[in-house]
Amino acid sequence: MRRATVRITRNFERNVQALRQFAAENLEEGAFDAVLDDVFARVIPNLERFPDIGRDFRTRAPQSVEGLALLERLNALVGEDTSVREYFAAPCVILYAHRGTKVHLLSIKHGRQLSFDLGGHWS
């Protein structure tokens, strides 16, 4: 079996910087470093060996008109020969594209970055 080549996109790099800021403001010391260590020590090697390990992102049914529009835009951008997948590497979610022997890391978000700040809205 041929190993996939994992590449990091500019958007992924921007997400890493946003995650660094989020971790500095919201998480315990060392949390950001632990996430990065996990990405390089476990996630990337797993994707190199098993590029389809993540859940197929495009099979999710959008729950809004905006979500449907974004999914249609994504499908037009990547085409039929590319799978877009979610890899859950607790506490983060990584979105990546897989085509042939290439994996492109698209996005990384901490689980708490994806939730609403209800305390902030109601205090």
CSV table of N, CA and C in Angstrom, one decimal, residues 5-102:
chain,number,residue,atom,x,y,z
A,5,THR,N,0.8,11.5,1.0
A,5,THR,CA,1.5,12.7,1.4
A,5,THR,C,0.6,13.7,2.0
A,6,VAL,N,0.9,14.1,3.2
A,6,VAL,CA,0.1,15.1,3.9
A,6,VAL,C,0.6,16.5,3.7
A,7,ARG,N,-0.2,17.4,3.3
A,7,ARG,CA,0.2,18.8,3.1
A,7,ARG,C,-0.7,19.7,4.0
A,8,ILE,N,-0.1,20.8,4.4
A,8,ILE,CA,-0.8,21.8,5.2
A,8,ILE,C,-1.1,23.0,4.4
A,9,THR,N,-2.4,23.3,4.4
A,9,THR,CA,-2.8,24.5,3.6
A,9,THR,C,-2.6,25.8,4.4
A,10,ARG,N,-2.7,26.9,3.7
A,10,ARG,CA,-2.6,28.2,4.4
A,10,ARG,C,-3.8,28.4,5.3
A,11,ASN,N,-4.9,27.9,5.0
A,11,ASN,CA,-6.1,28.1,5.9
A,11,ASN,C,-5.8,27.3,7.2
A,12,PHE,N,-5.2,26.1,7.0
A,12,PHE,CA,-4.9,25.3,8.2
A,12,PHE,C,-3.9,26.1,9.1
A,13,GLU,N,-2.9,26.7,8.5
A,13,GLU,CA,-2.0,27.5,9.2
A,13,GLU,C,-2.6,28.6,10.0
A,14,ARG,N,-3.6,29.3,9.3
A,14,ARG,CA,-4.4,30.4,10.0
A,14,ARG,C,-5.2,29.8,11.1
A,15,ASN,N,-5.7,28.7,10.9
A,15,ASN,CA,-6.5,28.0,12.0
A,15,ASN,C,-5.6,27.7,13.2
A,16,VAL,N,-4.4,27.3,12.9
A,16,VAL,CA,-3.4,27.0,14.0
A,16,VAL,C,-3.1,28.2,14.8
A,17,GLN,N,-3.0,29.3,14.1
A,17,GLN,CA,-2.7,30.6,14.8
A,17,GLN,C,-3.9,31.0,15.7
A,18,ALA,N,-5.2,30.8,15.1
A,18,ALA,CA,-6.4,31.1,15.9
A,18,ALA,C,-6.5,30.2,17.1
A,19,LEU,N,-6.1,28.9,16.9
A,19,LEU,CA,-6.2,28.0,18.0
A,19,LEU,C,-5.2,28.4,19.1
A,20,ARG,N,-4.0,28.8,18.7
A,20,ARG,CA,-3.0,29.3,19.7
A,20,ARG,C,-3.6,30.4,20.5
A,21,GLN,N,-4.2,31.4,19.9
A,21,GLN,CA,-4.8,32.5,20.6
A,21,GLN,C,-6.0,32.0,21.5
A,22,PHE,N,-6.8,31.1,21.0
A,22,PHE,CA,-7.9,30.6,21.8
A,22,PHE,C,-7.4,29.9,23.0
A,23,ALA,N,-6.4,29.0,22.8
A,23,ALA,CA,-5.8,28.3,23.9
A,23,ALA,C,-5.2,29.2,25.0
A,24,ALA,N,-4.5,30.3,24.5
A,24,ALA,CA,-3.9,31.2,25.5
A,24,ALA,C,-5.0,31.9,26.3
A,25,GLU,N,-6.2,32.1,25.8
A,25,GLU,CA,-7.2,32.8,26.5
A,25,GLU,C,-8.2,31.9,27.2
A,26,ASN,N,-8.3,30.6,26.8
A,26,ASN,CA,-9.3,29.8,27.4
A,26,ASN,C,-8.9,28.4,27.9
A,27,LEU,N,-7.7,28.0,27.7
A,27,LEU,CA,-7.3,26.7,28.1
A,27,LEU,C,-6.1,26.7,29.0
A,28,GLU,N,-5.9,25.6,29.7
A,28,GLU,CA,-4.7,25.5,30.6
A,28,GLU,C,-3.4,25.6,29.8
A,29,GLU,N,-2.4,26.0,30.5
A,29,GLU,CA,-1.1,26.1,29.9
A,29,GLU,C,-0.6,24.8,29.4
A,30,GLY,N,0.0,24.8,28.2
A,30,GLY,CA,0.4,23.6,27.6
A,30,GLY,C,-0.6,22.9,26.7
A,31,ALA,N,-1.8,23.3,26.7
A,31,ALA,CA,-2.8,22.6,25.9
A,31,ALA,C,-2.6,22.8,24.4
A,32,PHE,N,-2.2,24.0,24.0
A,32,PHE,CA,-1.9,24.2,22.6
A,32,PHE,C,-0.7,23.3,22.1
A,33,ASP,N,0.4,23.3,22.9
A,33,ASP,CA,1.5,22.4,22.6
A,33,ASP,C,1.1,20.9,22.5
A,34,ALA,N,0.2,20.5,23.4
A,34,ALA,CA,-0.2,19.1,23.4
A,34,ALA,C,-1.0,18.8,22.1
A,35,VAL,N,-1.8,19.7,21.6
A,35,VAL,CA,-2.6,19.5,20.4
A,35,VAL,C,-1.6,19.4,19.2
A,36,LEU,N,-0.7,20.3,19.1
A,36,LEU,CA,0.3,20.3,18.0
A,36,LEU,C,1.1,19.0,18.1
A,37,ASP,N,1.6,18.6,19.2
A,37,ASP,CA,2.3,17.4,19.4
A,37,ASP,C,1.5,16.2,18.8
A,38,ASP,N,0.2,16.2,19.2
A,38,ASP,CA,-0.7,15.1,18.7
A,38,ASP,C,-0.8,15.1,17.2
A,39,VAL,N,-1.0,16.3,16.6
A,39,VAL,CA,-1.1,16.4,15.2
A,39,VAL,C,0.1,15.8,14.5
A,40,PHE,N,1.3,16.1,14.9
A,40,PHE,CA,2.5,15.7,14.3
A,40,PHE,C,2.9,14.2,14.6
A,41,ALA,N,2.6,13.8,15.8
A,41,ALA,CA,3.0,12.5,16.3
A,41,ALA,C,2.0,11.4,16.0
A,42,ARG,N,0.7,11.7,15.9
A,42,ARG,CA,-0.3,10.7,15.7
A,42,ARG,C,-1.2,11.0,14.5
A,43,VAL,N,-1.8,12.2,14.3
A,43,VAL,CA,-2.7,12.4,13.3
A,43,VAL,C,-2.1,12.3,11.9
A,44,ILE,N,-1.0,13.0,11.6
A,44,ILE,CA,-0.4,13.0,10.3
A,44,ILE,C,0.1,11.6,10.0
A,45,PRO,N,0.8,10.9,10.9
A,45,PRO,CA,1.1,9.5,10.5
A,45,PRO,C,-0.1,8.6,10.2
A,46,ASN,N,-1.2,8.8,11.0
A,46,ASN,CA,-2.4,8.0,10.7
A,46,ASN,C,-3.0,8.3,9.3
A,47,LEU,N,-3.0,9.6,8.9
A,47,LEU,CA,-3.5,10.0,7.6
A,47,LEU,C,-2.6,9.5,6.5
A,48,GLU,N,-1.3,9.5,6.7
A,48,GLU,CA,-0.4,8.9,5.7
A,48,GLU,C,-0.7,7.5,5.4
A,49,ARG,N,-1.0,6.7,6.4
A,49,ARG,CA,-1.3,5.3,6.3
A,49,ARG,C,-2.7,5.0,5.9
A,50,PHE,N,-3.6,5.7,6.5
A,50,PHE,CA,-5.1,5.5,6.3
A,50,PHE,C,-5.8,6.8,5.9
A,51,PRO,N,-5.6,7.3,4.7
A,51,PRO,CA,-6.2,8.6,4.4
A,51,PRO,C,-7.7,8.7,4.5
A,52,ASP,N,-8.4,7.6,4.4
A,52,ASP,CA,-9.9,7.6,4.5
A,52,ASP,C,-10.4,7.4,6.0
A,53,ILE,N,-9.5,7.5,7.0
A,53,ILE,CA,-9.9,7.2,8.3
A,53,ILE,C,-11.0,8.1,8.9
A,54,GLY,N,-11.1,9.3,8.4
A,54,GLY,CA,-12.0,10.3,8.9
A,54,GLY,C,-13.4,10.0,8.3
A,55,ARG,N,-14.4,10.6,9.0
A,55,ARG,CA,-15.8,10.5,8.5
A,55,ARG,C,-16.0,11.4,7.3
A,56,ASP,N,-16.8,10.9,6.3
A,56,ASP,CA,-17.1,11.6,5.1
A,56,ASP,C,-17.9,12.8,5.4
A,57,PHE,N,-17.3,14.0,5.2
A,57,PHE,CA,-18.0,15.2,5.6
A,57,PHE,C,-19.2,15.5,4.7
A,58,ARG,N,-19.1,15.2,3.4
A,58,ARG,CA,-20.1,15.5,2.5
A,58,ARG,C,-21.4,14.7,2.6
A,59,THR,N,-21.4,13.7,3.4
A,59,THR,CA,-22.6,12.9,3.6
A,59,THR,C,-23.5,13.5,4.7
A,60,ARG,N,-23.0,14.5,5.4
A,60,ARG,CA,-23.8,15.1,6.4
A,60,ARG,C,-24.9,16.0,5.8
A,61,ALA,N,-26.1,15.9,6.3
A,61,ALA,CA,-27.2,16.7,5.7
A,61,ALA,C,-27.1,18.1,6.4
A,62,PRO,N,-27.0,19.2,5.5
A,62,PRO,CA,-27.0,20.5,6.1
A,62,PRO,C,-28.3,20.8,6.8
A,63,GLN,N,-28.3,21.6,7.8
A,63,GLN,CA,-29.5,21.9,8.6
A,63,GLN,C,-30.0,23.3,8.4
A,64,SER,N,-29.4,24.0,7.4
A,64,SER,CA,-29.9,25.3,7.0
A,64,SER,C,-29.6,25.6,5.6
A,65,VAL,N,-30.2,26.7,5.1
A,65,VAL,CA,-30.0,27.1,3.7
A,65,VAL,C,-28.6,27.5,3.5
A,66,GLU,N,-28.0,28.2,4.5
A,66,GLU,CA,-26.6,28.6,4.4
A,66,GLU,C,-25.7,27.4,4.3
A,67,GLY,N,-26.0,26.4,5.2
A,67,GLY,CA,-25.2,25.2,5.2
A,67,GLY,C,-25.2,24.5,3.8
A,68,LEU,N,-26.4,24.4,3.3
A,68,LEU,CA,-26.6,23.8,2.0
A,68,LEU,C,-25.8,24.5,0.9
A,69,ALA,N,-25.8,25.9,0.9
A,69,ALA,CA,-25.1,26.7,0.0
A,69,ALA,C,-23.6,26.4,0.1
A,70,LEU,N,-23.1,26.4,1.4
A,70,LEU,CA,-21.7,26.1,1.6
A,70,LEU,C,-21.3,24.7,1.1
A,71,LEU,N,-22.1,23.7,1.3
A,71,LEU,CA,-21.8,22.4,0.9
A,71,LEU,C,-21.8,22.3,-0.6
A,72,GLU,N,-22.7,23.0,-1.3
A,72,GLU,CA,-22.7,23.0,-2.8
A,72,GLU,C,-21.4,23.7,-3.3
A,73,ARG,N,-21.0,24.8,-2.6
A,73,ARG,CA,-19.8,25.5,-3.0
A,73,ARG,C,-18.5,24.6,-2.8
A,74,LEU,N,-18.5,23.9,-1.7
A,74,LEU,CA,-17.4,22.9,-1.4
A,74,LEU,C,-17.4,21.9,-2.5
A,75,ASN,N,-18.5,21.3,-2.8
A,75,ASN,CA,-18.6,20.2,-3.9
A,75,ASN,C,-18.1,20.8,-5.2
A,76,ALA,N,-18.4,22.0,-5.6
A,76,ALA,CA,-17.9,22.6,-6.8
A,76,ALA,C,-16.4,22.8,-6.8
A,77,LEU,N,-15.9,23.2,-5.6
A,77,LEU,CA,-14.4,23.4,-5.5
A,77,LEU,C,-13.6,22.2,-5.6
A,78,VAL,N,-14.0,21.1,-4.9
A,78,VAL,CA,-13.2,19.9,-4.8
A,78,VAL,C,-13.5,18.9,-5.9
A,79,GLY,N,-14.6,18.9,-6.4
A,79,GLY,CA,-15.0,17.9,-7.5
A,79,GLY,C,-15.3,16.6,-6.9
A,80,GLU,N,-15.7,15.7,-7.8
A,80,GLU,CA,-16.2,14.4,-7.4
A,80,GLU,C,-15.1,13.4,-7.0
A,81,ASP,N,-13.8,13.7,-7.5
A,81,ASP,CA,-12.7,12.7,-7.3
A,81,ASP,C,-12.0,13.0,-6.0
A,82,THR,N,-12.5,13.9,-5.2
A,82,THR,CA,-11.9,14.3,-3.9
A,82,THR,C,-12.9,14.0,-2.8
A,83,SER,N,-12.4,13.3,-1.7
A,83,SER,CA,-13.3,13.2,-0.5
A,83,SER,C,-12.8,14.2,0.5
A,84,VAL,N,-13.8,14.8,1.2
A,84,VAL,CA,-13.6,15.7,2.2
A,84,VAL,C,-14.0,15.0,3.5
A,85,ARG,N,-13.1,15.0,4.5
A,85,ARG,CA,-13.3,14.1,5.7
A,85,ARG,C,-13.0,14.9,6.9
A,86,GLU,N,-13.7,14.4,8.0
A,86,GLU,CA,-13.4,15.0,9.4
A,86,GLU,C,-12.7,13.9,10.2
A,87,TYR,N,-11.6,14.4,10.8
A,87,TYR,CA,-10.9,13.5,11.7
A,87,TYR,C,-11.0,14.1,13.1
A,88,PHE,N,-11.5,13.3,14.0
A,88,PHE,CA,-11.7,13.7,15.4
A,88,PHE,C,-10.5,13.3,16.2
A,89,ALA,N,-9.7,14.3,16.6
A,89,ALA,CA,-8.5,14.1,17.4
A,89,ALA,C,-8.7,14.9,18.6
A,90,ALA,N,-9.4,14.4,19.6
A,90,ALA,CA,-9.9,15.1,20.8
A,90,ALA,C,-8.7,15.9,21.4
A,91,PRO,N,-8.9,17.1,21.7
A,91,PRO,CA,-10.2,17.8,21.7
A,91,PRO,C,-10.5,18.6,20.4
A,92,CYS,N,-9.8,18.2,19.3
A,92,CYS,CA,-10.0,19.0,18.1
A,92,CYS,C,-10.6,18.2,17.0
A,93,VAL,N,-11.1,19.0,16.0
A,93,VAL,CA,-11.7,18.4,14.8
A,93,VAL,C,-10.9,18.9,13.6
A,94,ILE,N,-10.4,18.0,12.8
A,94,ILE,CA,-9.6,18.4,11.6
A,94,ILE,C,-10.4,18.1,10.3
A,95,LEU,N,-10.5,19.0,9.5
A,95,LEU,CA,-11.1,18.8,8.2
A,95,LEU,C,-10.0,18.7,7.1
A,96,TYR,N,-10.1,17.7,6.3
A,96,TYR,CA,-9.1,17.4,5.3
A,96,TYR,C,-9.7,16.9,4.0
A,97,ALA,N,-8.9,17.1,2.9
A,97,ALA,CA,-9.3,16.6,1.6
A,97,ALA,C,-8.4,15.5,1.2
A,98,HIS,N,-8.9,14.5,0.6
A,98,HIS,CA,-8.1,13.4,0.1
A,98,HIS,C,-8.4,13.1,-1.3
A,99,ARG,N,-7.3,13.1,-2.1
A,99,ARG,CA,-7.4,12.8,-3.6
A,99,ARG,C,-6.2,12.0,-3.9
A,100,GLY,N,-6.4,10.8,-4.4
A,100,GLY,CA,-5.3,10.0,-4.8
A,100,GLY,C,-4.3,9.7,-3.6
A,101,THR,N,-3.1,10.1,-3.8
A,101,THR,CA,-2.1,9.9,-2.7
A,101,THR,C,-1.8,11.2,-2.0
A,102,LYS,N,-2.7,12.2,-2.1
A,102,LYS,CA,-2.5,13.4,-1.4
A,102,LYS,C,-3.6,13.7,-0.4
